[in-house]
């Protein structure tokens, strides 16, 4: 009987163990993955590791490095590189605690090349490269704040209790979290319902506390679909825009922060006018809905434009090679996400493993290795202080880094494999060890701190520099003259800018006089600044500029890369950029597919504008034809009529010009012929047949030059580009669609994502 009982107990245990195998859930696939994400990340504390390996094909290498033929040795070498990133975040907003630590490890054949650690918390920021130096360089925020508050006019900031504003934000966030998750969950459900496969039982082995552990997981395949991901973002923002609770959250938050600033009197410490704050609060309460909708409508409009972009659609061709798997363990927690790419030319394997969440996340620091950098810098001077200790740290770090390069296992393996390419690519690997030994020898004899302090002193922080600087302060700007040969409307622009800033102004019109002698007389008579716009005065201006360093001359014309004395400023307009925009607009607006450019002269400036116009047209639509017209006559009306008739006969429906008065006449004639104009001046800005005008506002340029002088500096060049405040665009008859695309183009050029190349002479 006893044996039977034992046998029954064993059978029951075996049955229970068998029943417990695998992951079971009553949730749908979309509910399960969403819940796992919430469970994993909602605590605010997570420990995650990313392992990445990459293989690159021969063709990809050739495209990237432009080296010609490659063999397997090159690709194998790159494939031996590995990347491992470990993220740790531990936060408790209730307690005002936050820690972030990240480790980047780049290895070669599993041996470290660069083992970098960065950390950030509410007290300090620090970094180390562990295989190069056994120390962590740390910047203490308390010390930084202390140094800031020592600066002039900053001491009042120390009187503000910032924690109360932080607590207001936290309390509002907690109140929102109670009500704000339902809509987010619903959006994720919709997304995952379409992009996830059904879960499959599997096992996963990972390292926990130094030991390999195998656990059951449920695995979902995720379809990487760029359109669905974009739609997910759109759904989030549309949901936020239409969710009254979200809107009220931000409205209440702003009001409570404003109330605290007003009631506590903090606004007085930072010299903000009470009436301005009251007006802001009134605007929030009365017009918040309008600004809210304008913000989201603008953002969603740009986002929808991106969705229509061909480049985004082409991305899907790459994403089709992605295979993403989501692993969920017991307690509905994410265990791992893998991303594999099997493109014919690029192989990528990435594995993101969740090591711990919540209270199980541990972030530790070895404070014995902390080197508090700010303890070694005197910002008043500035100089390196605690010189002996600083010298030891810097030398130890330098010697340790050299030792790693010479003897580190990762670098030894890498340099050995690079040796086979020594002659082919001229890498200099064989001589590296000799160079490093020479560096060590030099370091032994060098006083690093003394060298740094000498350089700081040389850069101009010593007393002698301050005295020199005071001697070079610009004299007060008392009188400005516009020197001209012909009558010009520019005189009125400069007069308005000068007299508006309380500076005497006069116009001097030359009549068969020695230009250089006149300039010299103006200087002797006490004129501080002269403006010229006629290139015939350039030679005399440059000669006088060389003689009198405190005599400032401003040339209101572009001269490319010509040399100017440092006390002479030239207006440098990137003509190709607005011309590019004009060509872009013309190509998008043309109904016939033919647009025209009217040459005034055949010089570099006009060729540069024509090149920009053609490039802009091709950027918009390569099928659009650009027809050239030459205005080679002094008879403005006659030549303009000939061009207008020829354009009409050739089917050209949009003209752009750099032809001065002839171009203006073409604007006037546009109503009699079947074409629209794009003008590069204010002329025709209100003409019903003007598609668009662009021009640089000389008034802004002149005002800025004078203001800059009064602030104490005078630059040799004044640049005007497509996105400058001085460059003005008037849309005139431009359609809403093309106008919106023009604004995006200007933004791309301004922020550097699009470079417009100038014309180069052969």
XYZ file of C-alpha atoms in Angstrom:
762
model
C 0.000 0.000 0.000
C 2.839 2.346 0.874
C 4.527 1.613 -2.458
C 1.286 2.298 -4.321
C 0.873 5.639 -2.509
C 4.392 6.689 -3.422
C 3.775 5.654 -7.011
C 0.539 7.699 -7.152
C 2.324 10.765 -5.749
C 5.066 10.408 -8.379
C 2.473 10.110 -11.156
C 0.638 13.225 -9.869
C 3.880 15.214 -9.717
C 4.834 14.097 -13.200
C 1.368 15.071 -14.457
C 1.581 18.507 -12.824
C 5.040 19.113 -14.260
C 3.854 18.048 -17.698
C 0.829 20.327 -17.487
C 3.045 23.276 -16.503
C 5.266 23.016 -19.597
C 4.868 25.760 -22.201
C 3.208 29.176 -22.021
C -0.558 29.344 -21.910
C -2.665 32.481 -22.196
C -6.306 33.333 -22.645
C -5.354 36.588 -24.356
C -5.453 37.159 -28.090
C -2.116 37.631 -29.845
C -2.496 41.431 -29.952
C -3.564 41.570 -26.292
C -0.718 39.289 -25.224
C 2.065 41.265 -26.931
C 0.634 44.628 -25.840
C 0.233 43.439 -22.256
C 3.782 42.050 -22.258
C 5.138 45.418 -23.440
C 3.193 47.245 -20.735
C 4.333 44.796 -18.036
C 7.951 45.076 -19.164
C 8.337 48.819 -19.574
C 5.634 50.465 -17.448
C 7.691 50.155 -14.245
C 10.256 52.522 -15.725
C 13.100 50.131 -14.839
C 14.586 47.707 -17.339
C 17.897 45.963 -18.069
C 18.226 45.122 -21.774
C 21.107 43.816 -23.908
C 21.430 44.151 -27.681
C 23.817 41.856 -29.572
C 24.464 42.630 -33.226
C 26.434 40.880 -35.943
C 26.724 42.049 -39.524
C 27.976 40.560 -42.767
C 28.510 42.677 -45.889
C 28.563 41.380 -49.463
C 31.185 42.151 -52.122
C 29.015 44.581 -54.121
C 28.065 46.532 -51.007
C 31.725 46.920 -50.101
C 32.562 48.162 -53.571
C 29.708 50.687 -53.483
C 30.720 51.903 -50.029
C 34.487 52.059 -50.352
C 34.915 52.442 -54.143
C 37.912 50.127 -54.056
C 37.256 47.901 -57.048
C 37.421 44.117 -56.719
C 37.237 42.484 -53.271
C 37.865 38.997 -52.119
C 36.565 37.011 -49.196
C 39.374 38.227 -46.888
C 37.999 41.763 -46.752
C 34.428 40.725 -46.104
C 35.486 38.139 -43.526
C 37.448 40.792 -41.660
C 34.398 43.045 -41.397
C 32.195 40.115 -40.434
C 34.482 39.460 -37.449
C 33.356 42.743 -35.908
C 30.679 42.448 -33.233
C 28.540 44.968 -31.361
C 26.971 44.566 -27.953
C 24.963 47.245 -26.166
C 23.565 46.934 -22.665
C 20.973 49.478 -21.484
C 19.939 49.833 -17.868
C 17.276 52.264 -16.709
C 16.073 52.423 -13.139
C 13.529 55.077 -12.295
C 11.137 55.866 -9.496
C 9.449 59.158 -10.237
C 7.561 59.031 -6.937
C 10.875 59.146 -5.097
C 12.541 61.497 -7.603
C 15.081 58.815 -8.572
C 16.486 58.159 -12.050
C 19.532 56.194 -13.206
C 20.578 55.441 -16.772
C 23.613 53.377 -17.712
C 24.719 52.140 -21.096
C 27.628 49.970 -22.176
C 28.850 49.925 -25.787
C 31.133 47.038 -26.633
C 32.774 46.758 -30.051
C 34.781 43.584 -30.424
C 36.862 41.757 -32.994
C 36.745 37.976 -32.875
C 34.958 38.337 -29.509
C 37.835 40.419 -28.055
C 37.204 44.017 -26.975
C 38.229 46.913 -29.218
C 36.209 49.542 -27.395
C 34.413 48.895 -24.103
C 32.658 52.177 -23.334
C 30.380 52.981 -20.398
C 28.172 56.048 -20.053
C 25.939 56.829 -17.116
C 23.564 59.594 -16.171
C 21.561 60.194 -13.018
C 20.186 63.160 -11.123
C 23.573 63.793 -9.496
C 26.176 63.336 -12.202
C 27.173 62.271 -15.693
C 30.166 60.025 -16.343
C 31.970 57.958 -18.958
C 34.784 55.462 -19.189
C 36.539 53.291 -21.777
C 37.329 50.335 -19.568
C 39.798 48.517 -21.792
C 41.772 51.746 -22.326
C 41.859 53.132 -18.790
C 40.722 51.933 -15.381
C 38.994 55.143 -14.358
C 35.664 56.925 -14.858
C 35.557 60.621 -15.727
C 32.661 62.254 -13.884
C 30.923 65.637 -14.076
C 28.907 66.550 -10.984
C 25.732 68.528 -11.675
C 25.871 70.274 -8.290
C 29.299 71.612 -9.204
C 28.080 72.724 -12.641
C 25.122 74.564 -11.102
C 27.417 76.141 -8.519
C 29.717 77.404 -11.290
C 26.772 78.742 -13.282
C 25.348 80.569 -10.303
C 28.698 82.264 -9.752
C 28.307 83.956 -13.122
C 27.076 87.528 -13.263
C 23.257 87.918 -13.117
C 22.782 84.197 -12.401
C 22.636 84.311 -8.599
C 18.887 85.055 -8.636
C 18.242 81.616 -10.116
C 19.501 80.050 -6.903
C 16.523 81.536 -5.071
C 13.998 79.534 -7.103
C 12.747 76.211 -5.708
C 12.577 74.121 -8.870
C 11.330 70.976 -7.079
C 7.801 72.398 -6.743
C 7.494 72.675 -10.533
C 8.827 69.137 -10.902
C 6.250 67.878 -8.381
C 3.423 69.621 -10.270
C 4.439 67.790 -13.453
C 4.653 64.442 -11.618
C 1.252 64.785 -9.975
C -0.402 65.711 -13.272
C 1.290 62.769 -15.031
C -0.003 60.332 -12.398
C -3.537 61.667 -12.763
C -3.344 61.263 -16.525
C -1.932 57.700 -16.353
C -5.128 56.531 -14.659
C -7.261 57.544 -17.649
C -4.841 57.777 -20.554
C -3.983 54.154 -21.412
C -7.221 52.796 -22.887
C -6.900 54.639 -26.201
C -3.219 53.693 -26.511
C -3.994 50.027 -25.867
C -6.736 50.047 -28.484
C -4.382 51.505 -31.124
C -1.731 48.872 -30.372
C -4.346 46.123 -30.555
C -5.343 47.258 -34.036
C -1.704 47.395 -35.164
C -0.634 44.022 -33.760
C -3.816 42.314 -34.965
C -2.629 42.934 -38.545
C 1.124 42.405 -38.109
C 1.485 39.407 -35.752
C 1.333 35.691 -36.463
C -0.214 33.283 -33.962
C 2.111 32.376 -31.072
C 4.268 29.241 -31.198
C 5.660 27.380 -28.166
C 9.460 27.367 -27.874
C 12.344 27.467 -25.393
C 14.932 30.164 -24.813
C 18.326 29.873 -23.121
C 19.931 32.924 -21.580
C 22.488 33.805 -18.887
C 21.129 34.748 -15.456
C 23.447 35.492 -12.529
C 26.320 33.874 -14.416
C 24.451 30.654 -15.203
C 22.638 29.437 -18.310
C 18.892 29.177 -17.761
C 16.321 27.693 -20.146
C 12.732 28.898 -20.011
C 9.569 28.323 -21.997
C 8.469 31.166 -24.241
C 5.665 31.924 -26.651
C 7.041 33.299 -29.946
C 5.230 35.682 -32.308
C 6.427 36.625 -35.795
C 6.054 40.352 -36.464
C 5.641 41.626 -40.038
C 7.742 44.782 -40.506
C 5.421 46.907 -42.646
C 6.473 50.565 -43.011
C 2.979 51.686 -44.061
C 1.374 50.087 -41.004
C 4.030 51.567 -38.706
C 3.425 55.027 -40.180
C -0.315 54.496 -39.730
C 0.345 53.556 -36.094
C 2.036 56.914 -35.468
C -0.750 58.754 -37.276
C -3.348 56.914 -35.190
C -1.533 57.867 -31.981
C -1.431 61.552 -32.871
C -4.999 61.637 -34.167
C -6.123 59.929 -30.974
C -4.212 62.457 -28.854
C -5.652 65.366 -30.852
C -9.221 64.178 -30.381
C -8.859 62.970 -26.793
C -10.265 65.628 -24.495
C -8.467 64.116 -21.495
C -5.079 64.567 -23.194
C -5.920 68.142 -24.157
C -7.128 68.941 -20.630
C -3.993 67.369 -19.172
C -1.675 69.773 -21.023
C -3.979 72.733 -20.485
C -4.202 72.091 -16.728
C -0.475 71.475 -16.501
C 0.393 74.810 -18.157
C -2.121 76.657 -15.983
C -0.789 75.124 -12.770
C 2.805 75.970 -13.674
C 1.783 79.548 -14.502
C -0.220 79.816 -11.260
C 2.781 78.680 -9.237
C 5.128 81.134 -10.997
C 2.715 84.024 -10.354
C 1.690 83.176 -6.779
C 5.264 82.470 -5.631
C 6.645 85.611 -7.290
C 9.310 83.570 -9.138
C 8.547 85.507 -12.308
C 10.055 88.610 -10.714
C 13.395 86.873 -10.182
C 13.774 86.203 -13.901
C 12.434 89.656 -14.806
C 9.271 88.531 -16.585
C 6.435 91.050 -16.739
C 3.339 89.996 -14.767
C 1.075 91.343 -17.513
C 2.794 89.053 -20.024
C 2.155 86.013 -17.820
C -1.458 87.016 -17.288
C -1.871 87.464 -21.044
C -0.337 84.029 -21.618
C -2.716 82.447 -19.103
C -5.658 84.146 -20.796
C -4.495 82.862 -24.186
C -4.200 79.314 -22.808
C -7.731 79.411 -21.434
C -9.367 81.081 -24.445
C -7.427 79.853 -27.495
C -5.886 76.549 -26.367
C -8.189 74.451 -28.589
C -7.217 76.475 -31.664
C -3.462 76.199 -31.046
C -3.874 72.516 -30.159
C -5.565 71.712 -33.481
C -3.144 73.880 -35.477
C -0.179 72.014 -33.982
C -1.566 68.553 -34.722
C -2.933 69.489 -38.152
C 0.467 70.848 -39.170
C 2.309 67.813 -37.821
C -0.077 65.300 -39.401
C 0.075 67.155 -42.719
C 3.862 66.828 -42.795
C 3.620 63.203 -41.707
C 1.155 62.413 -44.483
C 3.516 64.090 -46.946
C 6.271 61.778 -45.756
C 4.005 58.772 -46.294
C 3.596 59.782 -49.925
C 7.348 60.164 -50.359
C 8.747 57.603 -52.798
C 11.828 57.031 -50.612
C 9.612 55.786 -47.773
C 7.833 53.449 -50.111
C 11.193 52.157 -51.354
C 12.173 51.424 -47.754
C 9.586 48.662 -47.684
C 11.668 46.775 -50.261
C 14.453 46.667 -47.647
C 12.095 45.869 -44.752
C 10.757 42.871 -46.679
C 14.069 41.178 -45.807
C 13.511 41.758 -42.063
C 12.323 38.912 -39.851
C 11.242 39.986 -36.371
C 10.326 37.585 -33.552
C 8.891 38.541 -30.161
C 9.493 36.140 -27.251
C 7.168 36.305 -24.222
C 7.849 34.368 -21.032
C 5.904 33.536 -17.888
C 3.970 36.348 -16.176
C 3.404 37.923 -19.607
C 6.795 39.629 -19.731
C 8.969 40.224 -22.796
C 12.051 38.036 -22.778
C 13.585 38.804 -26.148
C 13.098 40.417 -29.557
C 15.182 39.279 -32.519
C 15.678 41.017 -35.860
C 17.304 39.142 -38.722
C 17.978 40.502 -42.197
C 18.957 38.189 -45.048
C 19.447 40.691 -47.858
C 21.676 39.306 -50.659
C 24.350 41.898 -49.879
C 23.840 42.616 -46.169
C 23.308 40.144 -43.368
C 22.209 41.494 -39.990
C 21.401 39.610 -36.820
C 20.264 41.576 -33.791
C 19.011 40.158 -30.509
C 17.464 42.323 -27.776
C 17.278 40.433 -24.501
C 15.394 41.639 -21.403
C 17.620 40.667 -18.467
C 15.546 42.170 -15.657
C 12.682 44.571 -14.995
C 11.324 46.522 -12.037
C 13.017 46.000 -8.695
C 15.292 43.298 -10.166
C 17.242 45.899 -12.150
C 20.533 46.733 -10.459
C 22.767 49.666 -11.338
C 26.007 49.926 -9.409
C 28.960 52.304 -9.561
C 32.540 51.851 -8.460
C 32.985 55.309 -6.940
C 36.619 54.522 -6.060
C 37.345 54.893 -9.788
C 35.575 58.250 -10.127
C 37.696 61.149 -11.375
C 35.756 64.365 -10.754
C 36.862 66.404 -13.769
C 35.605 69.771 -12.520
C 37.933 69.539 -9.504
C 40.836 70.045 -11.911
C 39.568 73.078 -13.841
C 39.526 76.713 -12.763
C 36.941 78.308 -15.034
C 37.813 81.836 -13.990
C 41.254 81.671 -15.557
C 40.631 79.076 -17.146
C 43.519 76.788 -16.212
C 44.190 73.231 -15.088
C 44.650 73.181 -11.296
C 45.820 70.478 -8.882
C 48.539 70.162 -11.482
C 50.549 67.265 -10.074
C 47.507 65.022 -9.616
C 46.041 66.051 -12.984
C 49.357 65.316 -14.703
C 49.423 61.801 -13.220
C 45.840 61.056 -14.326
C 46.426 62.287 -17.880
C 49.683 60.362 -18.269
C 48.263 57.181 -16.747
C 45.334 57.361 -19.158
C 47.612 57.978 -22.161
C 50.043 55.147 -21.284
C 47.170 52.771 -20.576
C 45.578 53.546 -23.961
C 48.875 52.955 -25.783
C 49.342 49.663 -23.940
C 45.858 48.535 -25.018
C 46.621 49.371 -28.654
C 49.888 47.441 -28.480
C 48.888 44.440 -26.377
C 45.089 44.256 -26.206
C 43.782 40.940 -27.530
C 41.205 42.577 -29.813
C 43.671 45.008 -31.394
C 46.364 42.319 -31.705
C 43.965 40.111 -33.660
C 42.733 43.025 -35.796
C 46.217 44.335 -36.657
C 47.388 40.828 -37.492
C 44.542 40.385 -39.984
C 45.019 43.894 -41.385
C 48.663 43.068 -42.098
C 47.674 41.129 -45.226
C 46.383 44.369 -46.773
C 49.452 46.441 -45.809
C 50.846 46.881 -49.309
C 47.520 46.915 -51.164
C 45.948 49.732 -49.167
C 48.956 51.401 -47.554
C 47.523 50.999 -44.047
C 50.765 51.543 -42.150
C 49.923 48.793 -39.648
C 53.490 47.505 -39.483
C 54.831 50.885 -38.433
C 52.130 51.462 -35.840
C 54.022 49.804 -33.002
C 57.095 51.968 -33.698
C 54.915 55.104 -33.675
C 53.289 54.097 -30.385
C 56.697 53.502 -28.772
C 57.790 56.944 -29.923
C 54.603 58.394 -28.428
C 55.385 56.746 -25.081
C 58.898 58.144 -25.130
C 57.568 61.642 -25.862
C 54.960 61.378 -23.107
C 57.616 60.538 -20.529
C 59.390 63.822 -21.252
C 56.234 65.897 -21.636
C 54.475 68.049 -19.051
C 50.905 67.708 -20.337
C 49.264 70.112 -17.881
C 51.824 72.841 -18.545
C 51.281 72.396 -22.289
C 47.493 72.661 -21.905
C 47.740 75.767 -19.714
C 50.129 77.431 -22.165
C 47.683 76.785 -25.002
C 44.796 78.157 -22.968
C 46.836 81.258 -22.256
C 47.805 81.541 -25.924
C 44.136 81.311 -26.932
C 43.626 84.617 -25.235
C 42.510 84.263 -21.650
C 45.360 86.184 -20.049
C 45.430 89.866 -19.067
C 47.480 90.928 -22.071
C 44.737 89.658 -24.385
C 42.073 91.656 -22.555
C 44.136 94.834 -22.919
C 44.662 94.168 -26.627
C 40.975 93.479 -27.096
C 40.015 96.753 -25.419
C 42.365 98.651 -27.742
C 40.614 97.114 -30.780
C 37.069 98.059 -29.792
C 35.341 99.615 -32.802
C 34.969 103.423 -32.614
C 31.459 104.805 -32.258
C 29.585 104.796 -35.550
C 28.795 108.476 -36.122
C 28.503 108.937 -39.867
C 27.686 106.727 -42.871
C 28.049 107.684 -46.550
C 26.630 105.963 -49.622
C 29.149 106.455 -52.448
C 27.638 106.096 -55.910
C 28.228 106.925 -59.553
C 24.598 106.754 -60.716
C 21.337 107.621 -58.996
C 20.101 104.684 -56.929
C 17.124 103.816 -54.729
C 19.588 102.065 -52.415
C 20.444 105.467 -50.921
C 16.981 105.731 -49.366
C 17.272 102.228 -47.849
C 20.627 103.025 -46.201
C 19.371 106.438 -45.093
C 16.376 104.859 -43.325
C 18.573 102.276 -41.566
C 21.207 104.830 -40.473
C 18.866 107.570 -39.303
C 16.645 104.988 -37.638
C 19.620 104.167 -35.401
C 20.545 107.816 -34.808
C 23.510 107.941 -37.211
C 24.260 110.818 -39.617
C 23.944 109.863 -43.274
C 24.878 111.436 -46.571
C 25.068 110.496 -50.266
C 28.176 111.308 -52.294
C 27.720 111.101 -56.066
C 30.975 110.866 -57.991
C 31.422 112.966 -61.100
C 34.669 112.325 -63.024
C 36.682 112.289 -59.785
C 39.501 110.099 -58.525
C 37.570 107.366 -56.683
C 40.411 106.548 -54.314
C 41.014 110.213 -53.457
C 37.339 110.708 -52.654
C 37.319 107.671 -50.343
C 40.429 108.945 -48.581
C 38.830 112.377 -48.083
C 35.715 110.770 -46.598
C 37.916 108.934 -44.089
C 39.774 112.127 -43.142
C 36.429 113.916 -42.679
C 35.439 111.402 -39.991
C 33.177 109.030 -41.937
C 33.188 105.598 -40.198
C 31.442 103.491 -42.811
C 30.918 103.713 -46.578
C 28.450 101.650 -48.610
C 29.065 101.015 -52.322
C 27.029 99.008 -54.826
C 28.811 99.818 -58.096
C 31.555 97.353 -59.022
C 33.483 100.184 -60.691
C 34.378 101.373 -57.176
C 35.725 98.006 -56.055
C 39.400 98.572 -56.902
C 39.563 101.959 -55.137
C 37.686 100.593 -52.119
C 40.107 97.692 -51.737
C 43.126 100.012 -51.975
C 41.779 102.348 -49.264
C 40.752 99.351 -47.163
C 44.386 98.251 -47.081
C 45.537 101.715 -45.921
C 43.033 102.515 -43.149
C 42.101 99.562 -40.928
C 39.420 101.432 -38.949
C 37.627 102.624 -42.113
C 34.772 100.173 -42.826
C 33.608 99.686 -46.410
C 30.554 97.577 -47.319
C 30.246 96.285 -50.895
C 26.602 95.513 -51.649
C 27.455 93.013 -54.354
C 28.622 89.413 -54.486
C 32.205 88.781 -55.544
C 32.589 85.042 -55.059
C 35.912 84.149 -53.471
C 37.736 87.416 -54.236
C 40.074 88.626 -51.505
C 38.872 91.549 -49.384
C 40.745 93.409 -46.626
C 39.394 92.396 -43.218
C 37.844 95.877 -42.742
C 35.835 95.554 -45.961
C 32.625 93.510 -46.076
C 31.134 91.932 -49.202
C 27.575 90.794 -49.651
C 27.754 87.103 -50.546
C 24.457 85.919 -52.048
C 24.109 82.238 -52.916
C 22.273 83.022 -56.186
C 22.015 79.366 -57.163
C 19.741 78.596 -54.179
C 16.749 80.888 -54.927
C 17.216 80.040 -58.629
C 16.976 76.345 -57.720
C 13.738 77.090 -55.846
C 12.431 79.003 -58.877
C 13.185 76.060 -61.194
C 11.598 73.657 -58.724
C 8.423 75.760 -58.554
C 8.316 76.298 -62.332
C 8.605 72.564 -63.090
C 5.881 71.687 -60.567
C 3.571 74.416 -61.910
C 4.102 74.029 -65.678
C 1.197 72.620 -67.644
C 3.058 72.297 -70.964
C 6.228 70.702 -69.582
C 8.295 73.591 -71.023
C 9.769 76.428 -68.962
C 12.255 79.141 -69.920
C 15.249 81.040 -68.578
C 16.116 84.522 -69.908
C 19.833 85.426 -69.841
C 20.721 89.086 -69.328
C 24.477 88.607 -69.739
C 26.671 85.609 -70.343
C 28.820 85.930 -67.215
C 29.516 83.656 -64.249
C 26.772 85.154 -62.074
C 24.068 84.581 -64.698
C 25.393 81.120 -65.614
C 25.263 80.219 -61.909
C 21.627 81.362 -61.699
C 20.740 79.466 -64.888
C 22.447 76.328 -63.556
C 20.502 76.587 -60.290
C 17.234 77.039 -62.193
C 17.862 73.983 -64.389
C 18.932 71.882 -61.377
C 15.780 72.834 -59.461
C 13.580 71.939 -62.419
C 15.264 68.539 -62.777
C 14.922 67.945 -59.026
C 11.159 68.437 -59.348
C 10.615 66.650 -62.677
C 13.381 65.479 -65.023
C 10.970 65.371 -67.966
C 10.419 69.155 -67.912
C 12.323 70.964 -70.682
C 14.179 74.224 -69.952
C 14.436 76.571 -72.976
C 17.074 79.352 -72.996
C 16.485 82.909 -74.251
C 19.179 85.577 -74.630
C 18.376 89.270 -73.992
C 21.275 90.698 -75.998
C 19.873 94.126 -76.910
C 19.563 97.528 -75.248
C 16.054 97.929 -76.686
C 14.119 96.592 -73.694
C 10.628 96.535 -75.190
C 11.664 95.181 -78.579
C 13.764 92.289 -77.268
C 11.215 91.507 -74.560
C 8.450 91.237 -77.183
C 10.615 88.935 -79.324
C 11.251 86.647 -76.310
C 7.560 86.684 -75.329
C 6.460 85.704 -78.846
C 9.125 83.003 -79.137
C 8.155 81.578 -75.723
C 4.503 81.477 -76.717
C 5.314 79.793 -80.066
C 7.537 77.195 -78.328
C 4.865 76.315 -75.761
C 6.852 77.751 -72.835
C 4.319 78.645 -70.138
C 6.635 79.898 -67.342
C 9.609 82.283 -67.655
C 12.322 83.120 -65.133
C 14.960 85.764 -65.766
C 18.188 87.399 -64.726
C 17.831 90.167 -67.277
C 17.192 93.341 -65.288
C 14.916 95.805 -67.068
C 14.181 93.387 -69.909
C 12.936 90.906 -67.320
C 10.723 93.613 -65.834
C 9.321 94.358 -69.298
C 8.557 90.656 -69.703
C 6.531 90.894 -66.487
C 4.547 93.778 -67.979
C 3.965 91.870 -71.228
C 2.904 88.623 -69.563
C -0.777 89.632 -69.658
C -0.642 89.859 -73.473
C 1.016 86.473 -73.958
C 0.371 82.967 -72.745
C 3.000 82.641 -70.008
C 3.503 83.245 -66.269
C 6.557 84.955 -64.760
C 8.837 84.133 -61.862
C 10.682 87.316 -60.951
C 13.901 87.746 -58.966
C 12.991 91.247 -57.813
C 10.090 93.034 -56.164
C 8.955 94.134 -59.608
C 5.650 92.517 -60.534
C 4.952 91.277 -57.029
C 1.249 92.126 -57.406
C 0.954 91.216 -61.103
C -1.798 88.657 -61.737
C 0.499 86.822 -64.181
C 3.404 86.588 -61.727
C 3.621 83.066 -60.376
C 6.161 83.938 -57.683
C 8.775 86.547 -56.820
C 11.900 86.242 -54.715
C 14.404 88.881 -53.658
C 16.716 89.603 -50.781
C 15.587 92.442 -48.534
C 18.416 94.959 -48.638
C 16.822 96.885 -45.786
C 17.326 93.895 -43.450
C 20.914 93.460 -44.688
C 21.880 97.106 -44.081
C 20.188 97.225 -40.661
C 21.981 94.053 -39.570
C 25.397 95.307 -40.699
C 24.948 98.566 -38.766
C 23.570 96.775 -35.670
C 26.448 94.252 -35.737
C 28.942 97.121 -35.866
C 27.293 98.752 -32.853
C 27.525 95.425 -31.004
C 31.260 95.380 -31.674
C 31.954 93.172 -34.669
C 32.339 93.614 -38.403
C 32.471 90.492 -40.587
C 34.309 90.357 -43.954
C 31.369 88.584 -45.610
C 27.627 88.899 -45.173
C 25.987 85.693 -46.404
C 22.459 85.529 -47.828
C 21.137 82.025 -48.577
C 17.789 80.446 -49.362
C 16.711 80.137 -45.733
C 18.070 83.521 -44.546
C 15.710 86.075 -43.049
C 16.937 88.473 -45.728
C 15.636 86.222 -48.539
C 11.977 87.023 -49.191
C 9.533 84.878 -51.196
C 6.144 86.152 -52.323
C 3.880 83.354 -53.489
C 1.717 85.633 -55.684
C -0.260 83.171 -57.878
C 1.423 80.016 -56.536
C -0.947 77.133 -55.743
C -1.293 75.914 -52.151
C 0.201 72.521 -53.017
C 3.311 73.926 -54.733
C 3.715 76.598 -52.041
C 3.737 73.896 -49.341
C 6.371 71.920 -51.260
C 8.455 75.086 -51.668
C 8.409 75.651 -47.907
C 9.588 72.059 -47.330
C 12.371 72.581 -49.892
C 13.539 75.761 -48.125
C 13.508 73.867 -44.810
C 15.609 71.027 -46.290
C 18.214 73.498 -47.588
C 18.241 75.536 -44.367
C 18.879 72.509 -42.141
C 21.402 70.891 -44.480
C 19.489 67.824 -45.678
C 19.659 69.182 -49.256
C 22.795 70.778 -50.702
C 22.395 72.954 -53.796
C 25.583 72.883 -55.821
C 26.780 76.113 -57.485
C 27.945 76.317 -61.094
C 31.594 75.431 -61.687
C 33.503 76.688 -64.704
C 35.192 73.895 -66.714
